[in-house]
Tab-separated table of C-alpha atoms and ligand atoms in Angstrom:
chain	number	residue	atom	x	y	z
D	19	MET	CA	34.294	55.533	66.165
D	20	PHE	CA	33.364	58.089	63.574
D	21	MET	CA	31.835	61.487	64.231
D	22	HIS	CA	30.459	63.868	61.654
D	23	ASN	CA	31.406	67.534	61.497
D	24	LYS	CA	28.823	69.510	59.525
D	25	ARG	CA	31.442	71.754	57.937
D	26	LEU	CA	33.061	70.308	54.821
D	27	MET	CA	36.826	69.908	54.862
D	28	TYR	CA	36.977	72.455	52.002
D	29	THR	CA	34.296	74.959	51.046
D	30	VAL	CA	32.451	74.070	47.814
D	31	ARG	CA	31.459	77.080	45.715
D	32	VAL	CA	29.965	75.981	42.386
D	33	SER	CA	29.225	78.838	39.940
D	34	GLU	CA	26.472	77.253	37.880
D	35	SER	CA	24.469	74.116	37.238
D	36	ASN	CA	26.353	71.681	34.994
D	37	PRO	CA	25.142	68.057	35.216
D	38	LYS	CA	27.537	66.924	32.494
D	39	LEU	CA	30.506	68.105	34.543
D	40	GLY	CA	28.855	66.463	37.562
D	41	SER	CA	28.914	63.085	35.864
D	42	LEU	CA	32.634	63.493	35.070
D	43	MET	CA	33.292	64.283	38.751
D	44	LEU	CA	31.788	60.887	39.665
D	45	GLU	CA	35.124	59.391	38.620
D	46	GLN	CA	36.517	60.529	41.978
D	47	PHE	CA	33.360	59.585	43.906
D	48	GLY	CA	32.742	55.986	42.831
D	49	GLY	CA	35.646	55.288	40.449
D	50	PRO	CA	38.690	53.022	40.938
D	51	ASP	CA	40.974	55.891	41.989
D	52	GLY	CA	38.235	57.807	43.778
D	53	GLU	CA	37.764	58.777	47.397
D	54	LEU	CA	35.619	55.825	48.521
D	55	ALA	CA	38.199	53.393	47.144
D	56	ALA	CA	40.950	55.339	48.941
D	57	ALA	CA	39.046	55.430	52.248
D	58	MET	CA	38.321	51.678	52.137
D	59	ARG	CA	41.908	50.890	51.122
D	60	TYR	CA	43.443	52.659	54.128
D	61	PHE	CA	40.685	51.641	56.534
D	62	THR	CA	41.139	47.930	55.792
D	63	GLN	CA	44.905	48.319	56.250
D	64	GLY	CA	44.635	50.467	59.375
D	65	VAL	CA	42.343	48.212	61.414
D	66	ALA	CA	44.740	45.279	60.971
D	67	ASP	CA	48.125	47.033	61.295
D	68	GLU	CA	50.277	46.053	64.297
D	69	ASP	CA	52.483	49.162	64.266
D	70	PRO	CA	50.845	51.894	66.376
D	71	GLY	CA	52.278	54.809	64.373
D	72	ARG	CA	51.396	53.363	60.984
D	73	LYS	CA	47.952	52.269	62.204
D	74	ASP	CA	47.259	55.828	63.351
D	75	MET	CA	48.438	57.285	60.023
D	76	LEU	CA	46.300	54.842	58.010
D	77	LEU	CA	43.177	55.631	60.039
D	78	ASP	CA	43.888	59.391	59.858
D	79	ILE	CA	44.196	59.223	56.076
D	80	ALA	CA	41.213	56.832	55.685
D	81	THR	CA	39.092	59.309	57.635
D	82	GLU	CA	40.414	62.232	55.579
D	83	GLU	CA	39.511	60.343	52.379
D	84	LEU	CA	35.917	60.031	53.657
D	85	SER	CA	35.991	63.800	54.126
D	86	HIS	CA	37.194	64.120	50.524
D	87	LEU	CA	34.311	61.834	49.464
D	88	GLU	CA	31.983	64.333	51.118
D	89	VAL	CA	33.604	67.245	49.239
D	90	ILE	CA	33.537	65.596	45.799
D	91	GLY	CA	29.997	64.295	46.473
D	92	SER	CA	28.907	67.819	47.360
D	93	ILE	CA	30.459	69.129	44.122
D	94	VAL	CA	28.422	66.545	42.161
D	95	ALA	CA	25.273	67.420	44.111
D	96	MET	CA	25.737	71.188	43.495
D	97	LEU	CA	26.483	70.703	39.777
D	98	CYS	CA	23.289	68.633	39.409
D	99	LYS	CA	21.100	70.553	41.837
D	100	GLY	CA	19.386	72.838	39.293
D	101	ALA	CA	18.713	70.085	36.787
D	102	ARG	CA	17.480	67.843	39.598
D	103	GLY	CA	14.660	70.243	40.482
D	104	GLU	CA	13.772	70.855	36.840
D	105	LEU	CA	13.522	67.134	36.154
D	106	ALA	CA	11.627	66.208	39.318
D	107	GLU	CA	9.103	69.007	38.847
D	108	ALA	CA	9.008	68.892	35.013
D	109	ALA	CA	9.845	72.591	35.065
D	110	LYS	CA	10.901	72.755	31.391
D	111	SER	CA	9.427	71.417	28.173
D	112	GLU	CA	10.119	67.759	27.416
D	113	ALA	CA	12.489	68.707	24.613
D	114	ASP	CA	14.508	71.113	26.766
D	115	LEU	CA	14.758	68.622	29.628
D	116	PHE	CA	15.789	65.908	27.182
D	117	ALA	CA	18.503	68.157	25.788
D	118	THR	CA	19.976	69.121	29.186
D	119	MET	CA	20.153	65.491	30.212
D	120	THR	CA	21.567	63.899	27.072
D	121	GLU	CA	24.036	66.408	25.680
D	122	GLY	CA	26.955	64.171	26.577
D	123	GLY	CA	28.446	62.192	29.409
D	124	GLU	CA	26.400	59.972	31.671
D	125	SER	CA	24.314	62.749	33.173
D	126	HIS	CA	21.083	61.177	31.868
D	127	THR	CA	21.817	57.994	33.871
D	128	LEU	CA	22.698	60.068	36.897
D	129	SER	CA	19.452	62.029	36.609
D	130	LEU	CA	17.060	59.190	35.786
D	131	LEU	CA	18.405	56.525	38.136
D	132	TYR	CA	19.774	58.582	41.002
D	133	GLY	CA	17.687	61.730	40.801
D	134	GLY	CA	20.777	63.863	40.201
D	135	GLY	CA	22.448	62.945	43.492
D	136	PRO	CA	25.963	61.509	43.597
D	137	ALA	CA	25.843	57.751	42.978
D	138	LEU	CA	28.559	55.217	43.760
D	139	VAL	CA	29.467	54.791	40.115
D	140	ASN	CA	32.338	56.067	38.000
D	141	SER	CA	31.957	58.650	35.244
D	142	ALA	CA	30.819	55.943	32.811
D	143	GLY	CA	28.127	54.648	35.199
D	144	VAL	CA	30.065	51.533	36.277
D	145	PRO	CA	29.133	50.630	39.893
D	146	TRP	CA	31.800	50.913	42.608
D	147	THR	CA	33.317	47.591	43.598
D	148	ALA	CA	35.468	46.356	46.487
D	149	ALA	CA	37.726	44.903	43.768
D	150	TYR	CA	39.259	48.417	43.586
D	151	VAL	CA	40.754	47.774	47.048
D	152	ASP	CA	43.894	45.645	46.798
D	153	THR	CA	44.907	45.433	50.480
D	154	LYS	CA	47.141	42.424	51.181
D	155	GLY	CA	47.831	42.972	54.883
D	156	GLU	CA	51.622	43.298	54.386
D	157	PRO	CA	52.846	46.876	54.903
D	158	THR	CA	55.875	46.604	52.561
D	159	CYS	CA	53.450	45.658	49.784
D	160	ASP	CA	50.383	47.736	50.727
D	161	LEU	CA	52.371	50.965	51.189
D	162	ARG	CA	53.774	50.611	47.669
D	163	SER	CA	50.253	50.127	46.336
D	164	ASN	CA	49.106	53.168	48.343
D	165	ILE	CA	51.870	55.306	46.801
D	166	ALA	CA	50.685	54.252	43.334
D	167	ALA	CA	47.016	54.824	44.268
D	168	GLU	CA	47.800	58.383	45.427
D	169	ALA	CA	49.718	59.020	42.199
D	170	ARG	CA	46.713	57.886	40.142
D	171	ALA	CA	44.260	59.947	42.211
D	172	LYS	CA	46.481	63.015	41.722
D	173	ILE	CA	46.476	62.553	37.935
D	174	ILE	CA	42.688	62.065	37.715
D	175	TYR	CA	42.206	65.305	39.707
D	176	GLU	CA	44.636	67.067	37.407
D	177	ARG	CA	42.585	65.970	34.372
D	178	LEU	CA	39.306	66.997	36.008
D	179	ILE	CA	40.801	70.430	36.774
D	180	ASN	CA	41.702	70.702	33.075
D	181	VAL	CA	38.100	70.163	31.905
D	182	THR	CA	36.372	72.829	33.989
D	183	ASP	CA	36.562	76.618	33.968
D	184	ASP	CA	34.374	76.945	37.075
D	185	PRO	CA	36.758	78.694	39.522
D	186	GLY	CA	35.115	77.274	42.664
D	187	VAL	CA	35.214	73.716	41.321
D	188	LYS	CA	38.829	74.179	40.178
D	189	GLU	CA	39.802	75.454	43.634
D	190	ALA	CA	38.184	72.575	45.549
D	191	LEU	CA	39.643	70.019	43.121
D	192	GLY	CA	43.039	71.686	43.564
D	193	PHE	CA	42.775	71.112	47.319
D	194	LEU	CA	41.804	67.458	46.874
D	195	MET	CA	44.653	66.963	44.384
D	196	THR	CA	47.160	68.581	46.741
D	197	ARG	CA	46.141	66.358	49.637
D	198	GLU	CA	46.897	63.278	47.500
D	199	ILE	CA	50.433	64.636	47.072
D	200	ALA	CA	50.734	64.930	50.863
D	201	HIS	CA	49.422	61.377	51.305
D	202	GLN	CA	51.891	60.034	48.763
D	203	LYS	CA	54.648	61.683	50.800
D	204	SER	CA	53.424	60.123	54.082
D	205	PHE	CA	53.191	56.664	52.518
D	206	GLU	CA	56.688	56.930	51.044
D	207	LYS	CA	58.106	58.023	54.408
D	208	ALA	CA	56.221	55.183	56.146
D	209	LEU	CA	57.543	52.642	53.616
D	210	TYR	CA	61.177	53.715	53.983
D	211	SER	CA	60.875	53.909	57.760
D	212	ILE	CA	60.516	50.119	57.642
D	213	GLU	CA	64.240	49.482	57.459
D	214	LYS	CA	63.988	46.162	55.633
D	215	ASN	CA	61.305	46.967	53.060
D	216	PHE	CA	62.790	45.426	49.899
D	217	PRO	CA	61.969	42.920	48.643
D	218	PRO	CA	58.439	43.148	50.101
D	219	GLY	CA	57.570	40.443	52.628
D	220	LYS	CA	59.898	38.036	54.415
D	221	LEU	CA	61.419	35.652	51.844
D	222	PRO	CA	64.583	37.089	50.260
D	223	GLY	CA	64.215	35.694	46.727
D	224	ASP	CA	66.648	33.437	44.835
D	225	ASP	CA	69.890	35.396	44.370
D	226	ARG	CA	70.626	33.524	41.117
D	227	PHE	CA	67.793	35.547	39.559
D	228	SER	CA	67.205	38.636	41.705
D	229	ASP	CA	69.842	40.856	40.019
D	230	THR	CA	69.406	39.515	36.481
D	231	TYR	CA	67.937	41.418	33.534
D	232	TYR	CA	66.674	39.241	30.677
D	233	ASP	CA	66.860	41.098	27.362
D	234	MET	CA	63.834	39.289	25.939
D	235	SER	CA	62.896	41.801	23.242
D	236	GLN	CA	65.759	42.055	20.763
D	237	ASP	CA	66.020	43.562	17.301
D	238	ASP	CA	68.372	42.562	14.467
D	239	ASP	CA	71.155	44.724	15.892
D	240	GLY	CA	71.214	42.699	19.096
D	241	ASP	CA	70.995	44.610	22.345
D	242	GLY	CA	68.021	46.707	23.385
D	243	PHE	CA	68.198	49.983	25.258
D	244	ARG	CA	70.426	50.154	28.312
D	245	GLY	CA	69.995	52.257	31.434
D	246	SER	CA	70.301	52.014	35.185
D	247	TRP	CA	67.282	49.671	35.101
D	248	ASN	CA	69.339	46.959	33.378
D	249	SER	CA	73.025	47.855	33.507
D	250	GLY	CA	75.748	48.733	35.982
D	251	PRO	CA	77.210	46.815	38.906
D	252	GLY	CA	73.766	45.868	40.264
D	253	TRP	CA	72.798	43.908	37.146
D	254	GLU	CA	73.707	40.876	35.137
D	255	PHE	CA	72.448	41.551	31.599
D	256	VAL	CA	71.504	38.362	29.768
D	257	ASP	CA	70.936	38.707	26.021
D	258	ASP	CA	72.054	35.208	24.995
D	259	ARG	CA	68.811	33.424	24.003
D	260	GLU	CA	70.233	30.082	25.176
D	261	LYS	CA	70.763	31.512	28.662
D	262	GLN	CA	67.176	32.826	28.861
D	263	ALA	CA	65.533	29.360	28.687
D	264	ALA	CA	65.656	26.641	31.373
D	265	VAL	CA	67.601	29.066	33.591
D	266	ASP	CA	67.489	26.549	36.462
D	267	GLY	CA	69.812	24.201	34.542
D	268	GLY	CA	67.045	21.645	33.886
D	269	ASP	CA	65.679	20.613	30.477
D	270	GLY	CA	62.899	23.230	30.487
D	271	SER	CA	60.072	20.701	30.273
D	272	ALA	CA	57.041	20.354	32.583
D	273	THR	CA	56.578	17.025	34.377
D	274	VAL	CA	54.454	15.554	37.171
D	275	LYS	CA	54.536	12.201	38.995
D	276	LEU	CA	51.233	10.292	38.728
D	277	GLY	CA	49.742	7.163	40.270
D	278	LYS	CA	48.969	4.028	38.242
D	279	ALA	CA	45.214	4.647	37.886
D	280	GLN	CA	45.742	8.235	36.708
D	281	LYS	CA	48.379	7.053	34.202
D	282	THR	CA	45.998	4.430	32.761
D	283	ALA	CA	43.157	6.965	32.435
D	284	LEU	CA	45.458	9.403	30.641
D	285	GLU	CA	46.682	6.686	28.238
D	286	ASN	CA	43.051	5.853	27.421
D	287	LEU	CA	42.301	9.538	26.841
D	288	SER	CA	45.337	9.840	24.620
D	289	LYS	CA	44.335	6.762	22.540
D	290	ARG	CA	40.722	7.869	22.202
D	291	THR	CA	41.614	11.372	20.985
D	292	ALA	CA	44.656	10.450	18.838
D	293	SER	CA	44.686	11.988	15.333
D	294	ASN	CA	45.382	9.937	12.182
D	295	PRO	CA	47.704	11.882	9.862
D	296	ASP	CA	46.655	9.665	6.879
D	297	ALA	CA	42.913	10.392	7.146
D	298	ASP	CA	41.334	13.031	4.839
D	299	PRO	CA	37.646	13.063	5.817
D	300	THR	CA	35.117	15.145	3.900
D	301	THR	CA	33.860	17.980	6.096
D	302	GLY	CA	30.610	19.906	6.269
D	303	ALA	CA	32.429	22.986	4.988
D	304	GLU	CA	33.467	21.102	1.827
D	305	LEU	CA	29.970	19.655	1.328
D	306	GLY	CA	28.494	23.148	1.579
D	307	ARG	CA	30.854	24.406	-1.132
D	308	GLY	CA	29.947	21.435	-3.431
D	309	MET	CA	33.389	19.826	-3.008
D	310	THR	CA	32.388	16.198	-2.446
D	311	GLN	CA	35.199	14.676	-4.544
D	312	HIS	CA	38.903	14.698	-3.707
L	404	MN	MN1	41.493	61.940	48.676
L	405	MN	MN1	44.783	60.359	49.390
């Protein structure tokens, strides 16, 4: 069950009204790397996880992300609060209201459609979607995605911190950013505490190809750049073009076995749509340009 504590997880002290900044903050409210996406990601994983320790961690972090959603939503609400009253009560001249709402960002959409409250959209007004949640129900895969999701969330917070000089907003964003670092750490520990975590899932992969690096992008001098990602004892480096095609030893073509009726239908299709290399028909394009003679 969920219970609500009326105190925010981190105190939100916004210095002044700034609806434009508020619409930028929506990126972490209803955006792909935002708090709702994070909460739903870990919640969907947590309810299905069989491992009691990992299940508990996922539900702890999912619940914390909802608390972050409340903090970032409150930041948006405070940044828009002044403008919200002015708009609802027509407290300024039309021209002044128009200017405060349209001087950049999506704050006009936020104000007109959502009355200046936080909406489940990103900073460009795109509605939140469950497509942001990529849970697969396999911990060795989901934990890797969670590590990447926390890395992205950290970077978006870092950029938001860089665009505001409001000390209270900076401080609260700094907290939210820091928590994503802590989550990344938990997810990495949880991944590596599964002793067989690579490759993800159960099937081992075909060892003819699992330690091979195909040097597909070559310049005139031959080899591309080398590093630990493609050289050393763990790698077979293949730059011979001949050895990059039909690597299974087959002829590299695509075939399928078909029944008699399907074969006949395909032959008919092939006959009907065959091109005649000797034909040179006059086209509409030529007629339009006055080229009727060949
Ligand atoms: Mn968060
Ligand atoms: Mn997080």
